[in-house]
Amino acid sequence: MSFQAQKTFFIETFGCQMNFHDSEKVAGSLVSQGYRQVEAAEDADLILYNTCSIRDKAEQKVFHRLADFKRLQKEGKKFAVIGCVAQQEGERIFERAPHVSLVAGSSSYRSLPQLLVQIEQGERATGLNDRETSQTFETEFTARTNPHRGYITIIEGCDKFCAYCVVPYTRGRERSRTSQSVLEEARRIADSGLTEIQLLGQNVNSYCDPLSRASFAELLAEVGQVPGIRRVRFTTSHPRHFTRDIVEAIDTVPSLCDHVHLPVQSGSSQVLQAMQREYTREQYLERIAWIRAARHRSIAITTDIIVGFPGETESDFEQTMALLDEVQFDGIFSFKYSPRPNTPALAMENAIPEEEKTARLAALNEKQREIQRPNYARHVGEILEAMVEGYHPARGQVAGRSSQNKPVNFTVPEGSPPPVPGSYVPVRVTRAFPNSLVGELATDGGVEPGKRLAEAPGPCSRI
Ligand code: SAM
Ligand code: SF4
């Protein structure tokens, strides 16, 4: 690595939003150590891969990437594998990819400055032993890459040990940050001009302030009242710990978005039990009823579903299909069960053949597509508040997002400039697809998120 000029790094991220936000914090930490971020691996002294091992496919990606860029080692570049694959595979990564210098799991990111010194001295470094820590990874500087939304980790790790999932093994035990530090970060985000915040954790509902014992619902309501913040989202909720006061908070604090992501995984109580999810189909539906009972809001509900978990019978799968009909989700993320190292499900009998998993996934997605058609179509005629995310000149369309987290693509009157990214505008919805809404800038007034024009209190900010 050449250290005459300023040291540079390139980071590529795989996987979930937690990983993307970890990369923002890792980048901040590297910048505070004198590194400069670059956009291409070829231009960097240090190349980092922040990895995901939730499914086998995600895990394999990083090894392909390491093979593709091995040639750059000749130029003196250093390689680092961080995140879940690093934690899971540990020093085996050095055997499989000897050009790697640093392997570190997410619980060790606080030690990055020391680990960097080691690799700068030409040594190999590992950060793999901190999973029992009670500390969280907070940095003075976070290199935020999303121009509109500031992410805040409120709880790290996971103690749930679902039978199929690697996360408790790769991210360590659950540890919450203090509400004070979360609120300080929220205020810094607002001061930097961002107006949307997303609170992150593998199981945000387990949040508990280590000092004041404040709950997730209390924290959520407080973040929603930070001056300058117009939208607050959160992910992911676990049904076992999802409480009514979260719905009450959404119902009363206007900046909290009309959206809950509540992964169900299966519609069969037998499968849920085998998955060690700690709730039944009936208890899940009870939570859905709480969300639907919100008095002032129409709250969108999305979920995650795994098909082909070991032992999932045709009848279990039919119950998942029936659950889709019953709940009418606004969106789903669906996955074929992927056997993962260290997890109890690996030893379970009655594995479902790959073709059967593929067929179930296709049937599930087809059903959900049919459910989303009317779900999205019911917005036609409404005026929704959209946060502007970008502009597609070729299509002449502005890309935005509703409070319910639905993509809203819209046109502006001829001759008018597109509204600036990050602004909030009212959009009249004129057409709907199963995954997006289409409309035009409404010039006759704005609305509270999720409300129809007739209830609109006043104009939204726009240019
Ligand atoms: N903590 C969250 C929860 O409890 O729902 C989500 C964690 S995980 C990053 C996101 C989703 O990946 C899970 O909800 C689950 O549907 C899916 N997933 C996790 N492990 C999986 C596996 N072994 N095979 C297939 N999908 C899996
Ligand atoms: Fe994995 Fe379950 Fe924890 Fe979610 S709650 S991260 S699925 S173990």
Short mmCIF file of C-alpha atoms and ligand atoms in Angstrom, two decimals:
data_model
loop_
_atom_site.label_atom_id
_atom_site.label_comp_id
_atom_site.label_asym_id
_atom_site.label_seq_id
_atom_site.Cartn_x
_atom_site.Cartn_y
_atom_site.Cartn_z
CA MET A 1 0.00 0.00 0.00
CA SER A 2 1.38 3.42 -0.85
CA PHE A 3 1.14 5.80 2.11
CA GLN A 4 3.05 8.74 0.62
CA ALA A 5 -0.16 10.29 -0.63
CA GLN A 6 -3.45 10.13 1.30
CA LYS A 7 -4.51 6.52 1.81
CA THR A 8 -7.65 5.56 -0.09
CA PHE A 9 -10.32 2.90 0.38
CA PHE A 10 -13.17 1.39 -1.59
CA ILE A 11 -16.04 -0.40 0.14
CA GLU A 12 -18.64 -2.66 -1.46
CA THR A 13 -21.63 -3.76 0.60
CA PHE A 14 -23.78 -6.87 0.27
CA GLY A 15 -27.02 -7.63 2.11
CA CYS A 16 -29.39 -5.73 4.35
CA GLN A 17 -29.81 -2.10 5.39
CA MET A 18 -27.96 -2.84 8.63
CA ASN A 19 -24.94 -3.75 6.53
CA PHE A 20 -25.27 -0.65 4.35
CA HIS A 21 -25.40 1.52 7.44
CA ASP A 22 -22.47 -0.36 9.03
CA SER A 23 -20.52 0.49 5.88
CA GLU A 24 -21.37 4.16 6.37
CA LYS A 25 -19.96 3.92 9.90
CA VAL A 26 -16.89 1.95 8.81
CA ALA A 27 -16.27 4.56 6.10
CA GLY A 28 -16.59 7.31 8.75
CA SER A 29 -14.12 5.49 10.95
CA LEU A 30 -11.63 5.10 8.07
CA VAL A 31 -11.95 8.77 7.14
CA SER A 32 -11.17 9.71 10.74
CA GLN A 33 -8.01 7.56 10.39
CA GLY A 34 -6.86 9.65 7.42
CA TYR A 35 -8.27 7.55 4.56
CA ARG A 36 -10.21 8.96 1.61
CA GLN A 37 -13.11 7.03 0.02
CA VAL A 38 -12.94 6.34 -3.74
CA GLU A 39 -15.56 4.99 -6.13
CA ALA A 40 -13.59 2.17 -7.82
CA ALA A 41 -11.59 -0.73 -6.43
CA GLU A 42 -8.83 0.03 -8.96
CA ASP A 43 -8.25 3.46 -7.34
CA ALA A 44 -8.06 2.23 -3.74
CA ASP A 45 -5.18 1.18 -1.48
CA LEU A 46 -7.60 -0.78 0.70
CA ILE A 47 -10.55 -2.73 -0.72
CA LEU A 48 -13.24 -3.75 1.77
CA TYR A 49 -16.14 -6.13 1.24
CA ASN A 50 -18.90 -5.85 3.82
CA THR A 51 -20.53 -9.24 3.47
CA CYS A 52 -23.84 -11.02 4.05
CA SER A 53 -24.30 -14.70 4.88
CA ILE A 54 -28.07 -14.79 5.36
CA ARG A 55 -28.42 -17.07 2.31
CA ASP A 56 -25.82 -19.15 0.53
CA LYS A 57 -26.07 -17.08 -2.67
CA ALA A 58 -25.16 -13.87 -0.83
CA GLU A 59 -22.19 -15.60 0.78
CA GLN A 60 -20.80 -16.86 -2.52
CA LYS A 61 -20.84 -13.36 -4.04
CA VAL A 62 -17.92 -12.16 -1.95
CA PHE A 63 -15.70 -15.07 -2.96
CA HIS A 64 -16.45 -14.34 -6.62
CA ARG A 65 -15.56 -10.71 -6.04
CA LEU A 66 -12.31 -11.61 -4.29
CA ALA A 67 -11.37 -13.89 -7.22
CA ASP A 68 -12.25 -11.18 -9.77
CA PHE A 69 -10.00 -8.60 -8.10
CA LYS A 70 -7.13 -10.85 -6.95
CA ARG A 71 -5.00 -9.44 -9.79
CA LEU A 72 -4.92 -6.05 -8.01
CA GLN A 73 -2.84 -7.54 -5.21
CA LYS A 74 0.20 -7.19 -7.50
CA GLU A 75 -0.27 -3.42 -7.27
CA GLY A 76 0.12 -3.59 -3.49
CA LYS A 77 -3.56 -3.25 -2.65
CA LYS A 78 -4.89 -4.73 0.57
CA PHE A 79 -8.16 -6.65 0.88
CA ALA A 80 -10.50 -6.78 3.87
CA VAL A 81 -13.52 -9.02 4.38
CA ILE A 82 -15.83 -7.67 7.07
CA GLY A 83 -19.38 -8.40 8.22
CA CYS A 84 -21.30 -11.67 8.51
CA VAL A 85 -19.24 -13.94 6.20
CA ALA A 86 -16.10 -12.72 7.98
CA GLN A 87 -17.55 -13.63 11.36
CA GLN A 88 -18.89 -16.97 10.13
CA GLU A 89 -15.86 -18.17 8.18
CA GLY A 90 -13.15 -16.49 10.28
CA GLU A 91 -9.56 -17.39 9.41
CA ARG A 92 -10.73 -19.93 6.82
CA ILE A 93 -11.07 -16.88 4.55
CA PHE A 94 -7.25 -16.51 4.56
CA GLU A 95 -6.99 -20.11 3.27
CA ARG A 96 -9.61 -19.64 0.58
CA ALA A 97 -8.38 -16.18 -0.47
CA PRO A 98 -4.76 -15.73 0.69
CA HIS A 99 -4.65 -12.16 -0.66
CA VAL A 100 -6.99 -11.02 2.15
CA SER A 101 -5.26 -9.11 5.00
CA LEU A 102 -8.15 -8.32 7.34
CA VAL A 103 -11.13 -10.39 8.49
CA ALA A 104 -13.49 -8.71 10.98
CA GLY A 105 -17.06 -9.29 12.17
CA SER A 106 -19.42 -6.41 12.94
CA SER A 107 -18.94 -6.69 16.73
CA SER A 108 -15.26 -5.80 16.23
CA TYR A 109 -15.65 -2.61 14.22
CA ARG A 110 -14.83 -0.53 17.30
CA SER A 111 -11.31 -1.97 17.04
CA LEU A 112 -10.88 -0.98 13.38
CA PRO A 113 -8.21 1.70 14.03
CA GLN A 114 -5.94 -0.87 15.73
CA LEU A 115 -6.65 -3.50 13.06
CA LEU A 116 -5.76 -0.98 10.35
CA VAL A 117 -2.40 -0.28 11.99
CA GLN A 118 -1.66 -4.01 11.88
CA ILE A 119 -2.40 -4.39 8.18
CA GLU A 120 -0.55 -1.17 7.32
CA GLN A 121 2.50 -2.81 8.94
CA GLY A 122 2.10 -5.73 6.55
CA GLU A 123 0.55 -8.12 9.09
CA ARG A 124 -2.69 -10.05 8.85
CA ALA A 125 -5.39 -8.90 11.28
CA THR A 126 -8.54 -10.50 12.63
CA GLY A 127 -11.41 -9.06 14.67
CA LEU A 128 -13.61 -12.01 15.51
CA ASN A 129 -13.86 -12.35 19.25
CA ASP A 130 -16.15 -9.55 20.40
CA ARG A 131 -19.61 -11.09 19.97
CA GLU A 132 -20.29 -11.18 23.71
CA THR A 133 -19.66 -7.45 24.00
CA SER A 134 -22.21 -5.14 25.58
CA GLN A 135 -20.82 -2.21 23.58
CA THR A 136 -22.28 -0.80 20.40
CA PHE A 137 -20.40 0.62 17.41
CA GLU A 138 -20.77 4.39 17.51
CA THR A 139 -18.56 6.67 15.47
CA GLU A 140 -17.96 10.39 15.66
CA PHE A 141 -18.37 10.60 11.92
CA THR A 142 -20.67 8.55 9.70
CA ALA A 143 -20.11 8.87 5.95
CA ARG A 144 -23.81 9.03 5.04
CA THR A 145 -24.39 7.94 1.45
CA ASN A 146 -28.16 8.23 1.17
CA PRO A 147 -28.86 11.86 0.21
CA HIS A 148 -32.33 11.90 1.79
CA ARG A 149 -32.42 9.43 4.63
CA GLY A 150 -30.28 9.12 7.74
CA TYR A 151 -29.99 5.62 9.21
CA ILE A 152 -29.57 5.13 12.96
CA THR A 153 -28.77 1.77 14.53
CA ILE A 154 -30.69 1.60 17.82
CA ILE A 155 -30.01 -2.04 18.71
CA GLU A 156 -27.26 -4.36 17.50
CA GLY A 157 -27.14 -8.16 17.40
CA CYS A 158 -30.02 -10.58 17.96
CA ASP A 159 -30.95 -12.98 20.77
CA LYS A 160 -33.88 -14.68 19.01
CA PHE A 161 -32.06 -17.68 17.48
CA CYS A 162 -34.66 -18.50 14.82
CA ALA A 163 -33.83 -22.04 13.69
CA TYR A 164 -32.82 -21.03 10.14
CA CYS A 165 -30.89 -17.82 10.82
CA VAL A 166 -27.17 -17.03 11.09
CA VAL A 167 -27.58 -13.52 12.51
CA PRO A 168 -27.25 -14.36 16.25
CA TYR A 169 -24.00 -16.19 15.41
CA THR A 170 -22.59 -13.49 13.16
CA ARG A 171 -23.76 -10.29 14.87
CA GLY A 172 -23.60 -11.36 18.48
CA ARG A 173 -25.93 -10.68 21.36
CA GLU A 174 -28.55 -7.97 21.54
CA ARG A 175 -27.38 -4.60 22.87
CA SER A 176 -29.33 -1.34 22.81
CA ARG A 177 -27.91 2.16 22.59
CA THR A 178 -29.06 4.82 25.02
CA SER A 179 -32.00 6.94 23.83
CA GLN A 180 -29.85 9.96 24.57
CA SER A 181 -27.22 8.93 22.00
CA VAL A 182 -29.94 7.98 19.47
CA LEU A 183 -31.65 11.35 19.90
CA GLU A 184 -28.33 13.21 19.62
CA GLU A 185 -27.69 11.40 16.35
CA ALA A 186 -31.22 12.21 15.17
CA ARG A 187 -30.62 15.91 15.90
CA ARG A 188 -27.29 15.82 14.03
CA ILE A 189 -29.08 14.25 11.05
CA ALA A 190 -31.72 17.02 11.15
CA ASP A 191 -29.00 19.69 11.44
CA SER A 192 -27.29 18.26 8.35
CA GLY A 193 -30.47 18.94 6.36
CA LEU A 194 -31.85 15.39 6.09
CA THR A 195 -35.53 15.12 6.95
CA GLU A 196 -36.05 11.35 7.01
CA ILE A 197 -34.71 8.92 9.60
CA GLN A 198 -34.78 5.14 9.56
CA LEU A 199 -34.20 3.36 12.86
CA LEU A 200 -32.43 0.04 12.40
CA GLY A 201 -32.08 -3.21 14.30
CA GLN A 202 -32.60 -6.93 13.66
CA ASN A 203 -35.39 -6.77 16.21
CA VAL A 204 -36.16 -3.13 17.02
CA ASN A 205 -39.09 -4.11 19.28
CA SER A 206 -36.64 -5.58 21.81
CA TYR A 207 -35.08 -2.13 22.21
CA CYS A 208 -34.63 -1.13 25.84
CA ASP A 209 -32.62 1.92 26.88
CA PRO A 210 -29.80 0.53 29.08
CA LEU A 211 -30.08 3.57 31.40
CA SER A 212 -33.68 4.82 31.44
CA ARG A 213 -35.31 1.48 30.39
CA ALA A 214 -37.34 3.42 27.77
CA SER A 215 -39.13 1.08 25.34
CA PHE A 216 -39.03 1.11 21.56
CA ALA A 217 -42.42 2.86 21.31
CA GLU A 218 -41.19 5.63 23.65
CA LEU A 219 -37.98 6.08 21.67
CA LEU A 220 -39.90 6.07 18.38
CA ALA A 221 -42.25 8.82 19.58
CA GLU A 222 -39.30 10.93 20.76
CA VAL A 223 -37.38 10.57 17.50
CA GLY A 224 -40.57 11.56 15.68
CA GLN A 225 -40.58 14.86 17.55
CA VAL A 226 -37.04 15.94 16.68
CA PRO A 227 -37.41 19.36 15.01
CA GLY A 228 -36.77 19.20 11.26
CA ILE A 229 -37.54 15.47 10.93
CA ARG A 230 -40.58 14.88 8.69
CA ARG A 231 -40.52 11.12 8.30
CA VAL A 232 -39.40 8.31 10.59
CA ARG A 233 -39.27 4.66 9.50
CA PHE A 234 -38.06 1.60 11.34
CA THR A 235 -37.04 -1.95 10.54
CA THR A 236 -37.23 -4.78 11.47
CA SER A 237 -40.08 -5.60 13.86
CA HIS A 238 -40.40 -9.04 15.41
CA PRO A 239 -44.03 -10.13 15.93
CA ARG A 240 -43.26 -11.67 19.35
CA HIS A 241 -42.29 -8.26 20.76
CA PHE A 242 -44.53 -6.04 18.65
CA THR A 243 -46.73 -4.13 21.09
CA ARG A 244 -49.87 -2.02 20.77
CA ASP A 245 -48.13 1.14 21.94
CA ILE A 246 -46.09 1.13 18.71
CA VAL A 247 -49.35 1.48 16.75
CA GLU A 248 -50.50 4.19 19.17
CA ALA A 249 -47.25 6.09 18.57
CA ILE A 250 -47.72 5.89 14.79
CA ASP A 251 -51.32 6.96 15.20
CA THR A 252 -50.45 10.06 17.21
CA VAL A 253 -47.04 11.31 16.03
CA PRO A 254 -47.52 12.71 12.49
CA SER A 255 -43.90 12.18 11.35
CA LEU A 256 -44.00 8.42 11.97
CA CYS A 257 -44.58 6.79 8.60
CA ASP A 258 -47.68 4.76 7.73
CA HIS A 259 -45.74 1.53 7.35
CA VAL A 260 -44.84 -1.49 9.47
CA HIS A 261 -42.59 -4.28 8.20
CA LEU A 262 -43.60 -7.33 10.25
CA PRO A 263 -41.93 -10.54 9.02
CA VAL A 264 -44.25 -13.54 9.46
CA GLN A 265 -42.02 -16.19 7.75
CA SER A 266 -44.87 -18.76 7.52
CA GLY A 267 -48.65 -18.94 7.86
CA SER A 268 -48.51 -22.33 9.59
CA SER A 269 -48.22 -22.45 13.39
CA GLN A 270 -46.45 -25.83 13.09
CA VAL A 271 -43.77 -24.37 10.85
CA LEU A 272 -43.49 -21.26 13.05
CA GLN A 273 -42.86 -23.51 16.01
CA ALA A 274 -40.20 -25.49 14.13
CA MET A 275 -38.64 -22.15 13.13
CA GLN A 276 -38.57 -21.12 16.84
CA ARG A 277 -40.36 -17.89 16.04
CA GLU A 278 -42.19 -17.76 19.41
CA TYR A 279 -45.63 -16.83 18.05
CA THR A 280 -48.52 -18.59 16.36
CA ARG A 281 -50.45 -17.69 13.23
CA GLU A 282 -53.27 -16.43 15.50
CA GLN A 283 -50.94 -14.20 17.53
CA TYR A 284 -49.52 -12.76 14.31
CA LEU A 285 -53.04 -12.01 13.06
CA GLU A 286 -53.84 -10.33 16.37
CA ARG A 287 -50.97 -7.88 15.76
CA ILE A 288 -52.25 -7.26 12.25
CA ALA A 289 -55.64 -6.41 13.75
CA TRP A 290 -53.99 -3.86 16.09
CA ILE A 291 -52.28 -2.20 13.13
CA ARG A 292 -55.48 -2.16 11.07
CA ALA A 293 -57.34 -0.61 14.04
CA ALA A 294 -55.25 2.59 13.93
CA ARG A 295 -57.78 5.39 14.13
CA HIS A 296 -56.08 8.13 12.13
CA ARG A 297 -53.90 6.26 9.70
CA SER A 298 -54.02 3.64 6.99
CA ILE A 299 -50.82 1.78 7.86
CA ALA A 300 -49.22 -0.33 5.11
CA ILE A 301 -47.98 -3.75 6.20
CA THR A 302 -45.17 -5.67 4.52
CA THR A 303 -43.59 -8.97 5.46
CA ASP A 304 -40.88 -11.59 4.85
CA ILE A 305 -41.77 -15.18 3.98
CA ILE A 306 -39.58 -18.27 3.74
CA VAL A 307 -40.87 -21.17 1.65
CA GLY A 308 -39.58 -24.74 1.80
CA PHE A 309 -38.45 -24.79 5.43
CA PRO A 310 -37.63 -28.44 6.37
CA GLY A 311 -40.85 -30.36 6.96
CA GLU A 312 -43.13 -27.72 5.39
CA THR A 313 -46.01 -29.79 4.03
CA GLU A 314 -48.30 -28.88 1.16
CA SER A 315 -50.93 -28.05 3.78
CA ASP A 316 -48.50 -25.77 5.71
CA PHE A 317 -47.73 -23.96 2.47
CA GLU A 318 -51.46 -23.60 1.74
CA GLN A 319 -51.81 -21.88 5.12
CA THR A 320 -49.15 -19.37 4.09
CA MET A 321 -51.04 -18.75 0.83
CA ALA A 322 -54.28 -18.31 2.81
CA LEU A 323 -52.51 -15.85 5.15
CA LEU A 324 -51.70 -13.66 2.14
CA ASP A 325 -55.42 -13.57 1.30
CA GLU A 326 -56.33 -12.81 4.87
CA VAL A 327 -53.82 -10.04 5.56
CA GLN A 328 -53.65 -8.46 2.08
CA PHE A 329 -50.04 -7.34 2.54
CA ASP A 330 -48.87 -4.21 0.72
CA GLY A 331 -45.66 -6.04 -0.20
CA ILE A 332 -43.64 -9.15 0.61
CA PHE A 333 -40.01 -10.24 0.47
CA SER A 334 -40.03 -13.95 -0.27
CA PHE A 335 -37.16 -16.41 -0.01
CA LYS A 336 -36.48 -20.08 -0.58
CA TYR A 337 -35.15 -21.61 2.62
CA SER A 338 -31.36 -21.73 2.41
CA PRO A 339 -29.55 -24.12 4.80
CA ARG A 340 -27.00 -22.16 6.84
CA PRO A 341 -23.99 -23.27 8.87
CA ASN A 342 -24.33 -23.51 12.68
CA THR A 343 -28.14 -23.24 12.64
CA PRO A 344 -30.44 -25.91 14.20
CA ALA A 345 -32.48 -26.20 10.98
CA LEU A 346 -29.42 -27.66 9.24
CA ALA A 347 -29.93 -30.93 11.11
CA MET A 348 -33.69 -31.11 10.51
CA GLU A 349 -35.17 -33.92 8.47
CA ASN A 350 -37.61 -33.74 5.58
CA ALA A 351 -35.72 -31.22 3.49
CA ILE A 352 -37.88 -29.85 0.68
CA PRO A 353 -36.49 -30.52 -2.82
CA GLU A 354 -35.16 -27.48 -4.66
CA GLU A 355 -37.76 -27.77 -7.49
CA GLU A 356 -40.56 -27.81 -4.93
CA LYS A 357 -39.16 -24.71 -3.21
CA THR A 358 -38.95 -22.99 -6.60
CA ALA A 359 -42.56 -23.93 -7.43
CA ARG A 360 -43.84 -22.72 -4.03
CA LEU A 361 -41.94 -19.44 -4.35
CA ALA A 362 -43.40 -18.82 -7.82
CA ALA A 363 -46.95 -19.62 -6.63
CA LEU A 364 -46.53 -17.33 -3.62
CA ASN A 365 -45.22 -14.44 -5.69
CA GLU A 366 -47.98 -14.86 -8.28
CA LYS A 367 -50.65 -14.71 -5.56
CA GLN A 368 -49.06 -11.64 -3.98
CA ARG A 369 -48.90 -9.90 -7.35
CA GLU A 370 -52.65 -10.40 -7.72
CA ILE A 371 -53.19 -9.02 -4.20
CA GLN A 372 -51.06 -5.95 -4.89
CA ARG A 373 -52.98 -5.01 -8.04
CA PRO A 374 -56.13 -3.80 -6.19
CA ASN A 375 -54.03 -2.75 -3.20
CA TYR A 376 -52.07 -0.25 -5.32
CA ALA A 377 -55.09 0.59 -7.52
CA ARG A 378 -57.07 1.87 -4.55
CA HIS A 379 -54.70 4.85 -4.41
CA VAL A 380 -55.85 6.06 -7.84
CA GLY A 381 -57.59 9.39 -7.32
CA GLU A 382 -55.82 10.06 -4.01
CA ILE A 383 -53.33 12.84 -3.46
CA LEU A 384 -50.33 11.45 -1.62
CA GLU A 385 -47.36 13.22 -0.17
CA ALA A 386 -44.24 12.01 -1.99
CA MET A 387 -40.68 12.54 -0.90
CA VAL A 388 -38.68 13.26 -4.05
CA GLU A 389 -35.82 10.79 -4.58
CA GLY A 390 -34.64 11.62 -8.10
CA TYR A 391 -35.47 12.46 -11.69
CA HIS A 392 -35.40 10.22 -14.79
CA PRO A 393 -34.89 12.62 -17.71
CA ALA A 394 -35.42 9.87 -20.32
CA ARG A 395 -38.85 9.03 -18.88
CA GLY A 396 -39.61 12.63 -17.94
CA GLN A 397 -40.64 11.31 -14.52
CA VAL A 398 -39.78 12.29 -10.99
CA ALA A 399 -39.23 9.35 -8.62
CA GLY A 400 -40.75 9.69 -5.17
CA ARG A 401 -41.91 7.59 -2.25
CA SER A 402 -45.08 7.76 -0.19
CA SER A 403 -45.28 7.56 3.59
CA GLN A 404 -46.50 3.96 3.10
CA ASN A 405 -43.14 3.34 1.34
CA LYS A 406 -44.73 2.91 -2.08
CA PRO A 407 -42.81 4.19 -5.13
CA VAL A 408 -44.65 7.14 -6.71
CA ASN A 409 -43.41 8.20 -10.18
CA PHE A 410 -44.90 11.45 -11.40
CA THR A 411 -44.73 14.18 -14.01
CA VAL A 412 -44.61 17.95 -13.49
CA PRO A 413 -46.45 20.52 -15.64
CA GLU A 414 -44.67 21.23 -18.93
CA GLY A 415 -41.99 23.89 -18.53
CA SER A 416 -41.78 23.46 -14.73
CA PRO A 417 -38.49 22.27 -13.25
CA PRO A 418 -38.65 18.93 -11.41
CA PRO A 419 -38.84 19.34 -7.63
CA VAL A 420 -35.51 18.96 -5.86
CA PRO A 421 -34.58 15.60 -4.33
CA GLY A 422 -35.45 15.54 -0.66
CA SER A 423 -38.47 17.86 -1.01
CA TYR A 424 -42.05 16.78 -0.22
CA VAL A 425 -44.74 17.32 -2.82
CA PRO A 426 -48.39 16.37 -3.28
CA VAL A 427 -48.95 13.93 -6.13
CA ARG A 428 -52.31 13.05 -7.67
CA VAL A 429 -52.25 9.31 -8.40
CA THR A 430 -53.58 8.55 -11.88
CA ARG A 431 -52.48 4.94 -12.49
CA ALA A 432 -51.28 1.96 -10.51
CA PHE A 433 -49.08 -1.05 -11.19
CA PRO A 434 -48.62 -3.93 -8.73
CA ASN A 435 -45.40 -2.38 -7.40
CA SER A 436 -45.62 1.35 -8.13
CA LEU A 437 -47.94 4.31 -8.49
CA VAL A 438 -47.94 6.83 -11.32
CA GLY A 439 -49.25 10.37 -11.08
CA GLU A 440 -48.81 14.06 -11.63
CA LEU A 441 -47.72 16.89 -9.39
CA ALA A 442 -50.88 18.18 -7.71
CA THR A 443 -51.01 21.93 -7.89
CA ASP A 444 -54.14 22.26 -5.76
CA GLY A 445 -52.76 21.67 -2.27
CA GLY A 446 -50.93 19.18 -0.13
CA VAL A 447 -51.96 16.50 2.28
CA GLU A 448 -50.99 14.75 5.43
CA PRO A 449 -49.43 11.40 4.58
CA GLY A 450 -52.09 8.82 3.68
CA LYS A 451 -55.01 11.25 3.67
CA ARG A 452 -57.25 12.17 0.77
CA LEU A 453 -57.40 15.66 -0.62
CA ALA A 454 -60.69 16.47 1.11
CA GLU A 455 -58.97 16.07 4.50
CA ALA A 456 -55.84 17.97 3.49
CA PRO A 457 -54.74 20.54 6.06
CA GLY A 458 -52.51 22.75 3.88
CA PRO A 459 -49.80 22.89 1.23
CA CYS A 460 -46.63 20.75 1.35
CA SER A 461 -43.23 22.31 0.87
CA ARG A 462 -42.15 22.23 -2.76
CA ILE A 463 -40.26 24.33 -5.20
N1 SAM B 1 -34.50 -9.75 11.97
C1 SAM B 1 -35.43 -9.76 10.96
C2 SAM B 1 -36.60 -10.70 11.32
O1 SAM B 1 -36.64 -11.29 12.32
O2 SAM B 1 -37.48 -10.81 10.53
C3 SAM B 1 -34.87 -10.04 9.58
C4 SAM B 1 -33.53 -10.61 9.43
S1 SAM B 1 -32.99 -11.30 7.93
C5 SAM B 1 -31.70 -10.22 7.50
C6 SAM B 1 -34.14 -10.90 6.69
C7 SAM B 1 -34.96 -12.06 6.21
O3 SAM B 1 -34.13 -13.05 5.60
C8 SAM B 1 -35.70 -12.83 7.28
O4 SAM B 1 -36.87 -12.19 7.70
C9 SAM B 1 -35.99 -14.14 6.59
O5 SAM B 1 -37.20 -14.08 5.88
C10 SAM B 1 -34.84 -14.26 5.60
N2 SAM B 1 -33.91 -15.34 5.98
C11 SAM B 1 -33.14 -15.41 7.07
N3 SAM B 1 -32.47 -16.58 7.10
C12 SAM B 1 -32.84 -17.26 5.98
C13 SAM B 1 -32.50 -18.54 5.44
N4 SAM B 1 -31.66 -19.36 6.05
N5 SAM B 1 -33.07 -18.91 4.26
C14 SAM B 1 -33.93 -18.09 3.63
N6 SAM B 1 -34.29 -16.89 4.09
C15 SAM B 1 -33.76 -16.47 5.26
FE1 SF4 B 2 -32.58 -13.87 12.38
FE2 SF4 B 2 -34.75 -14.37 13.84
FE3 SF4 B 2 -32.89 -12.64 14.74
FE4 SF4 B 2 -34.46 -11.99 12.65
S1 SF4 B 2 -35.13 -12.37 14.77
S2 SF4 B 2 -32.24 -11.72 12.82
S3 SF4 B 2 -34.71 -13.91 11.60
S4 SF4 B 2 -32.63 -14.83 14.42
#
